[in-house]
mmCIF file of C-alpha atoms and ligand atoms in Angstrom:
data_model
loop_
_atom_site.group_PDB
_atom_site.id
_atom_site.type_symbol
_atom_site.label_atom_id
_atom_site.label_comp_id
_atom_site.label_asym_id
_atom_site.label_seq_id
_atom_site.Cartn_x
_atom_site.Cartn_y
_atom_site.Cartn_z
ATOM 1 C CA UNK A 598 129.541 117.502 117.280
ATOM 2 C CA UNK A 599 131.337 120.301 119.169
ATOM 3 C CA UNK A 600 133.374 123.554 117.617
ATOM 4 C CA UNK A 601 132.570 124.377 113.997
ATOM 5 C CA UNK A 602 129.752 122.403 113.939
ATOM 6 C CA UNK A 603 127.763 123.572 117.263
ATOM 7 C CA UNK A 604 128.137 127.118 115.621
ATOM 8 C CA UNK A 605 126.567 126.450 112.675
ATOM 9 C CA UNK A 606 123.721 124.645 114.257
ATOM 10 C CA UNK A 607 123.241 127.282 116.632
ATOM 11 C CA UNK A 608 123.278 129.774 113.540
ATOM 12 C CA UNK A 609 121.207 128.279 111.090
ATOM 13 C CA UNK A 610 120.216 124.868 112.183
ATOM 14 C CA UNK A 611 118.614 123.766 108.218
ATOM 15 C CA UNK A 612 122.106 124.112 107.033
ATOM 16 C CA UNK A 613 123.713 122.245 109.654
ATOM 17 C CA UNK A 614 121.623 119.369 109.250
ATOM 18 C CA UNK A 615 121.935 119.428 105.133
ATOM 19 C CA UNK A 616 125.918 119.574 105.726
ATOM 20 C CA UNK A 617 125.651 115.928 107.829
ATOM 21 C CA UNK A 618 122.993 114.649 106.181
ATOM 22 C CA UNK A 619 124.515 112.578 103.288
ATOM 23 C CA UNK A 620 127.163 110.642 106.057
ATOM 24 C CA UNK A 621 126.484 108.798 109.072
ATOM 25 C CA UNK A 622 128.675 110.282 111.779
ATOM 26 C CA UNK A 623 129.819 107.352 114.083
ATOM 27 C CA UNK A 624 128.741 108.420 117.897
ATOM 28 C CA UNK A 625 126.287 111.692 116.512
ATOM 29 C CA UNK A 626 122.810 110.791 117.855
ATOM 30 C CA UNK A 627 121.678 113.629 116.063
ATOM 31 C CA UNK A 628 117.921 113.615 113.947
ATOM 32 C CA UNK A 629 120.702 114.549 111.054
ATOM 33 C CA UNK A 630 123.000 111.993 111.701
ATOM 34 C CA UNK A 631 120.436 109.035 111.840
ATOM 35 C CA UNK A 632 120.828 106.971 108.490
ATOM 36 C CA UNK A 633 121.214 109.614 105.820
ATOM 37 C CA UNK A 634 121.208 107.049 103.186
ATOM 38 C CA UNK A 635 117.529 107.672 101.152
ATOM 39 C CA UNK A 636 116.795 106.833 97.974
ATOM 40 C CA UNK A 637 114.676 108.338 95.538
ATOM 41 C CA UNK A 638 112.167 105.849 94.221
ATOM 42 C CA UNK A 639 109.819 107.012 92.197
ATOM 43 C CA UNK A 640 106.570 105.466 91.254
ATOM 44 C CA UNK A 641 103.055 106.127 88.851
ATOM 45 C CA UNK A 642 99.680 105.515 88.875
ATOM 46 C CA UNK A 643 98.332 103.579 86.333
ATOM 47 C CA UNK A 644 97.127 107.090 84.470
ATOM 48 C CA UNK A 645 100.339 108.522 84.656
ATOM 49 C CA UNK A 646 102.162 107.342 81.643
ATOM 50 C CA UNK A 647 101.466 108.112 78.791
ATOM 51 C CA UNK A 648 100.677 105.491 76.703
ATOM 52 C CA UNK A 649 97.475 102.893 76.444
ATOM 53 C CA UNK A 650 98.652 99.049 77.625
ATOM 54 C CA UNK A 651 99.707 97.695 80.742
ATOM 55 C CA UNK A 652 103.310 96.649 78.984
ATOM 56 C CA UNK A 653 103.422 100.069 76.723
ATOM 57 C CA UNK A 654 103.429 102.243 80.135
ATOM 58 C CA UNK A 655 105.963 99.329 81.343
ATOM 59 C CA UNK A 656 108.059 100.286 78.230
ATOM 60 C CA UNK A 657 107.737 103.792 79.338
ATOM 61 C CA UNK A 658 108.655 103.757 83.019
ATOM 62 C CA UNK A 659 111.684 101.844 82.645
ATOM 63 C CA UNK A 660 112.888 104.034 80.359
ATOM 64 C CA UNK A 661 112.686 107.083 82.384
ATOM 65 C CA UNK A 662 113.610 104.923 85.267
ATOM 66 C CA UNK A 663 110.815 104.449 87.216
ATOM 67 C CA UNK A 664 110.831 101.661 89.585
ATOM 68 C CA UNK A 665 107.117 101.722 91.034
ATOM 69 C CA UNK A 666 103.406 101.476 90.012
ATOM 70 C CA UNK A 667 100.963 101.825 91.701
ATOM 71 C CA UNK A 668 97.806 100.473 91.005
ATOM 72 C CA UNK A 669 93.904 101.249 92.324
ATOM 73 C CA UNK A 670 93.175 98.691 94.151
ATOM 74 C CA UNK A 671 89.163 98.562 93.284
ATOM 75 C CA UNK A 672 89.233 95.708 90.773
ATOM 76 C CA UNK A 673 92.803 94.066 91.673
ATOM 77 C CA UNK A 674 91.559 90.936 92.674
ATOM 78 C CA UNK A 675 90.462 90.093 89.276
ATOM 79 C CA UNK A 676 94.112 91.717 87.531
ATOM 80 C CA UNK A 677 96.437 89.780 90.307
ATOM 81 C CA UNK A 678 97.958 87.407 87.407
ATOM 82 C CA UNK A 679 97.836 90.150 84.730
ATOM 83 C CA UNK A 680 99.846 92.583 86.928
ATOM 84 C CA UNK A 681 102.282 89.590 87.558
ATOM 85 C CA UNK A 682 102.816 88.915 84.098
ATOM 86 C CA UNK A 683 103.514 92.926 82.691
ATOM 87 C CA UNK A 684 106.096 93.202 85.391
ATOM 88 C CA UNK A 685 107.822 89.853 84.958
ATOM 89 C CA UNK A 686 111.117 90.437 84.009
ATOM 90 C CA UNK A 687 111.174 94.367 84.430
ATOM 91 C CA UNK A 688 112.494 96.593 87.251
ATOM 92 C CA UNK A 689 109.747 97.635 88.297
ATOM 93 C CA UNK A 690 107.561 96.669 91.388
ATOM 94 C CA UNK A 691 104.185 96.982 93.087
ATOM 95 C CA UNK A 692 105.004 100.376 95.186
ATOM 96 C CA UNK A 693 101.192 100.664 96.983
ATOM 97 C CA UNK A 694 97.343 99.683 96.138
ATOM 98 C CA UNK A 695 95.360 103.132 96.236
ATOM 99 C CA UNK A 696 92.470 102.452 97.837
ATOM 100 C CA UNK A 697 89.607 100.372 96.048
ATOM 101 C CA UNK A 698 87.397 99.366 98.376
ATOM 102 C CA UNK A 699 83.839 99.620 99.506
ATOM 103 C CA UNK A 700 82.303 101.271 102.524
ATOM 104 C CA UNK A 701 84.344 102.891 105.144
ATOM 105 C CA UNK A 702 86.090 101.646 108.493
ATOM 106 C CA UNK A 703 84.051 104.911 110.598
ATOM 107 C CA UNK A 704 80.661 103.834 108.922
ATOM 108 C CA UNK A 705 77.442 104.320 111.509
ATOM 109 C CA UNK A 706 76.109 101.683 109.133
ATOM 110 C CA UNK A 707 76.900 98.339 110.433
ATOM 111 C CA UNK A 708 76.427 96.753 106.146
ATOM 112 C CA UNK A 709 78.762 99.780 105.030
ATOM 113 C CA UNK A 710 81.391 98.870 107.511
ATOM 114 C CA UNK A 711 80.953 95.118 106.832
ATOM 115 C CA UNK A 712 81.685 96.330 102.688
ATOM 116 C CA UNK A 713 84.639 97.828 104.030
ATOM 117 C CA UNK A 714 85.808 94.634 106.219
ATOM 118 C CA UNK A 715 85.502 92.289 103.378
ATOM 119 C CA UNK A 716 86.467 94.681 100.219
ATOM 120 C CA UNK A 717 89.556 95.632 101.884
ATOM 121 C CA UNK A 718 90.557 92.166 103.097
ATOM 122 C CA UNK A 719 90.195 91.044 99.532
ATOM 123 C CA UNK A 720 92.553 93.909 98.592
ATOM 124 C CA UNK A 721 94.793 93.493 101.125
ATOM 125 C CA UNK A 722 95.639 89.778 100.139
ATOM 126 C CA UNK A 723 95.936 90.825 96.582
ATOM 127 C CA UNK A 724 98.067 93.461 97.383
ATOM 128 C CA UNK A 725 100.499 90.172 99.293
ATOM 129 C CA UNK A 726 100.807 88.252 96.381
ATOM 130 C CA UNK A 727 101.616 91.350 94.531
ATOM 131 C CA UNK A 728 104.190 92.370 96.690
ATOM 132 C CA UNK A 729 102.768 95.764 97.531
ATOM 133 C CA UNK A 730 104.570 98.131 100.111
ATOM 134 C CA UNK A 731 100.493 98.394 101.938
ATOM 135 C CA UNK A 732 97.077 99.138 100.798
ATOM 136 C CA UNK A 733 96.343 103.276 100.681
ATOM 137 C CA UNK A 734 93.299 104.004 102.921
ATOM 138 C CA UNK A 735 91.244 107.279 104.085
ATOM 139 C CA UNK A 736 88.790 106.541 107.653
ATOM 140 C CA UNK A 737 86.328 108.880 106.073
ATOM 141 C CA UNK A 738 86.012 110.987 103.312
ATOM 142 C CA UNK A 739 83.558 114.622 103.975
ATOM 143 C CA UNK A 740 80.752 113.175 101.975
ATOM 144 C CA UNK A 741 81.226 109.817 103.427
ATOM 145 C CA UNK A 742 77.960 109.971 105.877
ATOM 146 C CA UNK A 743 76.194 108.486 108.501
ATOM 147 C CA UNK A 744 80.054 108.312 110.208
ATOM 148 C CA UNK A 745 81.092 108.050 113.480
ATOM 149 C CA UNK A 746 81.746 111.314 115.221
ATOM 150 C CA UNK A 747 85.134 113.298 115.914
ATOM 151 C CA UNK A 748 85.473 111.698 119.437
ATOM 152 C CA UNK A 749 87.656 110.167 121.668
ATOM 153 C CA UNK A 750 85.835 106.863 121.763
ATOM 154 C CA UNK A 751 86.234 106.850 117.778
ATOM 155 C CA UNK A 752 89.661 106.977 117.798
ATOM 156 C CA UNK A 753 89.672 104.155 120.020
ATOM 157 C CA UNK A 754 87.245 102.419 117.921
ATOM 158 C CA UNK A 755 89.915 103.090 114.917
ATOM 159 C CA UNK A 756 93.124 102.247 116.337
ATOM 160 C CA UNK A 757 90.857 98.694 117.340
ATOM 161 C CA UNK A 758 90.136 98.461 114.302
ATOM 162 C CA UNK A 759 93.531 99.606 112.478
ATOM 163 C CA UNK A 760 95.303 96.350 114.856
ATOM 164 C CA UNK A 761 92.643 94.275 113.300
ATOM 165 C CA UNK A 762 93.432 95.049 109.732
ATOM 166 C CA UNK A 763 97.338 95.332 110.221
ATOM 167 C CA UNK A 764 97.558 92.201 111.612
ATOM 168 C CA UNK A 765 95.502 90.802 108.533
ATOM 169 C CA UNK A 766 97.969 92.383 106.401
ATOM 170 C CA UNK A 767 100.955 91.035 108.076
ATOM 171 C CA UNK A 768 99.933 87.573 107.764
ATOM 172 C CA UNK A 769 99.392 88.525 103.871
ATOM 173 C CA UNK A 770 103.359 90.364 103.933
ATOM 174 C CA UNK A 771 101.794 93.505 102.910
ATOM 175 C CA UNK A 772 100.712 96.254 105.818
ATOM 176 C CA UNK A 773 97.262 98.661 105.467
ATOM 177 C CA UNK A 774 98.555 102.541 105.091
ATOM 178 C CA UNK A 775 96.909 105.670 106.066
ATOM 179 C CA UNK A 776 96.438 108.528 104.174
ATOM 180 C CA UNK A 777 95.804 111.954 105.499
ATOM 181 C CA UNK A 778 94.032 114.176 103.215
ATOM 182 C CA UNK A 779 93.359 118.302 103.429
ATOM 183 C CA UNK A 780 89.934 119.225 105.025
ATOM 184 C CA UNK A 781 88.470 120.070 102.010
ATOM 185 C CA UNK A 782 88.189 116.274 101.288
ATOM 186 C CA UNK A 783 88.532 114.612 105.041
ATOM 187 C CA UNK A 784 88.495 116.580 108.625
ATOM 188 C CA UNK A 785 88.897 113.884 110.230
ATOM 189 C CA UNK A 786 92.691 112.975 109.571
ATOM 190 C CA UNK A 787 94.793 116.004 107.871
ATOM 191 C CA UNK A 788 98.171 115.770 109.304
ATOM 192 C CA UNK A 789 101.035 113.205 108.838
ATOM 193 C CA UNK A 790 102.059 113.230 112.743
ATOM 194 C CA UNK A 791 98.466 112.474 113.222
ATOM 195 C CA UNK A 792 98.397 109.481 111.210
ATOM 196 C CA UNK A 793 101.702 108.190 112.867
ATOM 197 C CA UNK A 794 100.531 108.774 116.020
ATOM 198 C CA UNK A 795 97.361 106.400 115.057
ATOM 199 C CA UNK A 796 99.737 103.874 113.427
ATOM 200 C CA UNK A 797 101.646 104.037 117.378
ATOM 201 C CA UNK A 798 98.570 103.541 119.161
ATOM 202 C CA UNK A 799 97.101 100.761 116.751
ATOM 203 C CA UNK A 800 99.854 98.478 117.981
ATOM 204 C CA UNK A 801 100.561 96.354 115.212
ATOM 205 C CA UNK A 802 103.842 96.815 112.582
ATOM 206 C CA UNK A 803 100.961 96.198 109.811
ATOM 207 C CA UNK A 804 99.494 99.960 110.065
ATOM 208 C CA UNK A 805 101.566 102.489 108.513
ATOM 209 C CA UNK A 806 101.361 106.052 107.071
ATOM 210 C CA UNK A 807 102.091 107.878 104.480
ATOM 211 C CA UNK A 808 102.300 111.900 103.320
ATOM 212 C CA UNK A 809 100.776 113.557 100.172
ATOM 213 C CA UNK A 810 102.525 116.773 98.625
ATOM 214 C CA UNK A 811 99.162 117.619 97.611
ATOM 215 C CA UNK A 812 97.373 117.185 100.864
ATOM 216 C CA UNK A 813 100.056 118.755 102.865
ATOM 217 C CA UNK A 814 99.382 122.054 102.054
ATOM 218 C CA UNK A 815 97.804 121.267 105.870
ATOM 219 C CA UNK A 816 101.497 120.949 107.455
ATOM 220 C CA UNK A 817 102.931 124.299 108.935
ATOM 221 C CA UNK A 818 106.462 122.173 107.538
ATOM 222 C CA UNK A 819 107.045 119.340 105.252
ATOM 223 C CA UNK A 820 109.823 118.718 106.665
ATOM 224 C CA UNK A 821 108.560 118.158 110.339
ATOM 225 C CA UNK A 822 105.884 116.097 109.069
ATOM 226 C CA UNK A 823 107.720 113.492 107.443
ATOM 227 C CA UNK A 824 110.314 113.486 109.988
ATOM 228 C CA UNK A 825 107.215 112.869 112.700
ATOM 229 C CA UNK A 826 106.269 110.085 111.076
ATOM 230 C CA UNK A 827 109.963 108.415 110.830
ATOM 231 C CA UNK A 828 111.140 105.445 109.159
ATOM 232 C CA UNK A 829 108.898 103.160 111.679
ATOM 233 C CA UNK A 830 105.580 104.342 110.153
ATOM 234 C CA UNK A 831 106.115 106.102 106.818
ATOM 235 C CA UNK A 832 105.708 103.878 103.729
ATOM 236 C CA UNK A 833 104.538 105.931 100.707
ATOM 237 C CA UNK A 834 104.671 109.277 99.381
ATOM 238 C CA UNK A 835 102.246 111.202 96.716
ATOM 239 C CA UNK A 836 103.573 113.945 94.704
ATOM 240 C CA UNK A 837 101.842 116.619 92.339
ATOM 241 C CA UNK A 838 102.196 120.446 91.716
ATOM 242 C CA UNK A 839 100.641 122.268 94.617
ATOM 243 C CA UNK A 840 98.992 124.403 93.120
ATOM 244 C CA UNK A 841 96.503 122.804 91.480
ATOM 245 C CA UNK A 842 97.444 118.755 91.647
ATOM 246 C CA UNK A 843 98.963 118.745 87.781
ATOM 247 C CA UNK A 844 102.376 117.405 87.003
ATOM 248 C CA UNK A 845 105.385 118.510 89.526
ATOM 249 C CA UNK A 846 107.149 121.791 87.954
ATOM 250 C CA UNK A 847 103.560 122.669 86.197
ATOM 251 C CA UNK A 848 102.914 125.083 89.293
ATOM 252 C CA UNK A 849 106.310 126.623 88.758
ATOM 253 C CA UNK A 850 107.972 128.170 91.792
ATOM 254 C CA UNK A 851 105.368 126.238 93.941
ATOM 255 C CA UNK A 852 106.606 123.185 92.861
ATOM 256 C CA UNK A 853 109.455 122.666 95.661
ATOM 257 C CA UNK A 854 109.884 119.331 97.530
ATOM 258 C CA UNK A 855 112.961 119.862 98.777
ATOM 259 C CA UNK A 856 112.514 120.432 102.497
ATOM 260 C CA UNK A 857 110.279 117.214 102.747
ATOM 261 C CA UNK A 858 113.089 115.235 100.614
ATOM 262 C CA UNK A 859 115.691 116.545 103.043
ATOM 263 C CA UNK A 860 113.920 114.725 106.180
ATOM 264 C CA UNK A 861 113.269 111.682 103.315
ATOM 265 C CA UNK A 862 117.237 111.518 103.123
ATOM 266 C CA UNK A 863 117.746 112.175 106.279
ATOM 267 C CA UNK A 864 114.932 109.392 107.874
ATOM 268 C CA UNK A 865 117.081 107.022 105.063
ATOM 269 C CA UNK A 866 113.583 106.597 103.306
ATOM 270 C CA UNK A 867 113.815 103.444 100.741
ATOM 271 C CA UNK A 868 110.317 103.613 99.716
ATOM 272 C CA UNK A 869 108.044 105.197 96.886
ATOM 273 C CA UNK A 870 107.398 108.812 95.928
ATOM 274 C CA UNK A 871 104.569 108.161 93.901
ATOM 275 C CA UNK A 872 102.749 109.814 91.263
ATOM 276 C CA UNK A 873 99.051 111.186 91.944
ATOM 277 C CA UNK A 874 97.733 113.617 89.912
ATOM 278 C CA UNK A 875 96.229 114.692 86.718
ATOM 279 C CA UNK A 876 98.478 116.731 83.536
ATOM 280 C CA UNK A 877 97.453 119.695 81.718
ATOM 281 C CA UNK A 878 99.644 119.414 78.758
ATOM 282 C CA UNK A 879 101.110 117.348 77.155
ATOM 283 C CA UNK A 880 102.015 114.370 78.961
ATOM 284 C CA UNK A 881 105.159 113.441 76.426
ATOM 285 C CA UNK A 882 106.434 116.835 77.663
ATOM 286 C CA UNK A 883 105.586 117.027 81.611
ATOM 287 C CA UNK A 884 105.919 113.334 82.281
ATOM 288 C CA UNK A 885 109.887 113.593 82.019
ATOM 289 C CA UNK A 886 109.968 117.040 83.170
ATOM 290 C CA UNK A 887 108.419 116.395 86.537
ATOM 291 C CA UNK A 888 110.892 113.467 86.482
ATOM 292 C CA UNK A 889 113.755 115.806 86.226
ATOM 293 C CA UNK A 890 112.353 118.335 88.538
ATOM 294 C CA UNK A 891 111.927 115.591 91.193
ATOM 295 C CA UNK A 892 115.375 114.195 90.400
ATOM 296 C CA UNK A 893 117.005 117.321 91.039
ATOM 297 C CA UNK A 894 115.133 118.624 93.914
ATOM 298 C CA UNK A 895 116.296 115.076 95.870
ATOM 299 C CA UNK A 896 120.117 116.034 94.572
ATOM 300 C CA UNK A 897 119.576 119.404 96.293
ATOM 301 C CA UNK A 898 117.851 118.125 99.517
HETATM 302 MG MG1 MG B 181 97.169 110.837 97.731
#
């Protein structure tokens, strides 16, 4: 990485990482040079498609080549075997569980927290036999009250707590994944790094992270956050328009992923970018155009 190359980096150091990105230079211990080899995976929500059965959205993902779904995970327990049967067959897989449980894991209330331990652990081992990438969780929504306060000793009580559960999940092959939302819906974790940094602390390769376009209107760069994270703790991604959480391209020029899909190439992400949000239009329409968009913002990244 000397002569051409060193200028360019020291010139405009976005371009000189997009130039190595797509090839592993033997030797380069570069952040550009790391694996390079990520692949665009894209996944819905059960709402997402539009069309009304399980095997009718099935129909309709694997025709516009969507590989994930992603279910909530709030009555899973009781679809495990339904689930299993719609995808038999297909190429498509569980990506992640959003969420689903009861209670909260920063509850003052020792019966909300206990909701949350069993609720989740039921989730957790459907999510296993459902091959899911992790379970989706938040520590504690704004409204979610009595809850611990914004203290050192909580986030010691969470990353506890965060082994605990990732341990669970790694005897049931699946891991537990947190989700940072913006303030307007969660102070207490708003920032990718943060979330990574909890997944480090919680010692245990069963907690993982995972970035929302939505929610990162937060980050100062999408690209630093995802590239915070790394390949060792990021294991989902949710995408909508950021304006207004609608179908990708629906916010127009807002609508640009490219800088987070860059460090997604570049970390040699191999996991879901997921669809979370609602449509204005009509879906026939948006549903393959935010396809497309996505599709060729990843060529460009
Ligand atoms: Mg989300």
């Amino acid at each position: 990485m000397v002569g051409a190359t060193g200028v360019a980096i020291a010139s405009s150091p976005l371009a000189a990482l997009t130039s190595c990105a797509p090839k592993q230079q033997e030797g380069c211990d570069k952040a550009c040079c790391m694996h390079g080899n990520g692949q665009l995976n894209i996944s819905f929500q059960e709402g997402t498609a539009p069309r009304e059965t399980l095997n009718e959205k099935f129909d309709y993902m694997e025709a516009l080549g969507v590989t994930g779904f992603e279910p909530g995970g709030w009555d899973l327990v009781d679809r495990v075997n339904e689930i299993q049967q719609a995808l038999n067959g297909r190429n498509i897989k569980v990506s992640a569980i959003c969420a689903g449980f009861d209670g909260f894991i920063l509850a003052e209330d020792p019966k909300v927290k206990a909701q949350f331990d069993s609720t989740m652990r039921e989730i957790i081992a459907a999510a296993g036999e459902l091959g899911s990438t992790g379970v989706i969780m938040v520590p504690a929504f704004n409204g979610q009250t009595p809850c611990k306060p914004h203290t050192r000793e909580t986030r010691e009580f969470l990353c506890e707590q965060m082994h605990e559960l990732g341990e669970y999940a790694l005897k049931h092959n699946t891991t537990v994944i947190l989700e940072p939302l913006n303030r307007d819906e969660a102070h207490y974790l708003r920032q990718v790094a943060d979330a990574a940094a909890i997944c480090r602390d919680s010692k245990s390769a069963g907690v993982k992270c995972m970035g929302d376009f939505w929610h990162m209107k937060e980050e100062t760069s999408d690209f630093a956050a995802f590239l915070a994270a790394g390949p060792e703790y990021l294991q989902h991604v949710h995408i909508a328009s950021r304006g207004h959480r609608r179908m990708p391209s629906e916010d127009g020029v807002l609508d640009n992923y490219v800088d987070g899909f860059r460090a997604l190439k570049m970390m040699g992400y191999d996991k879901y970018v997921s669809f979370e949000c609602g449509c204005d239009g009509d879906r026939e329409i948006l549903v393959p155009a935010a396809v497309e968009l996505i599709r060729k913002q990843w060529e460009e990244a």
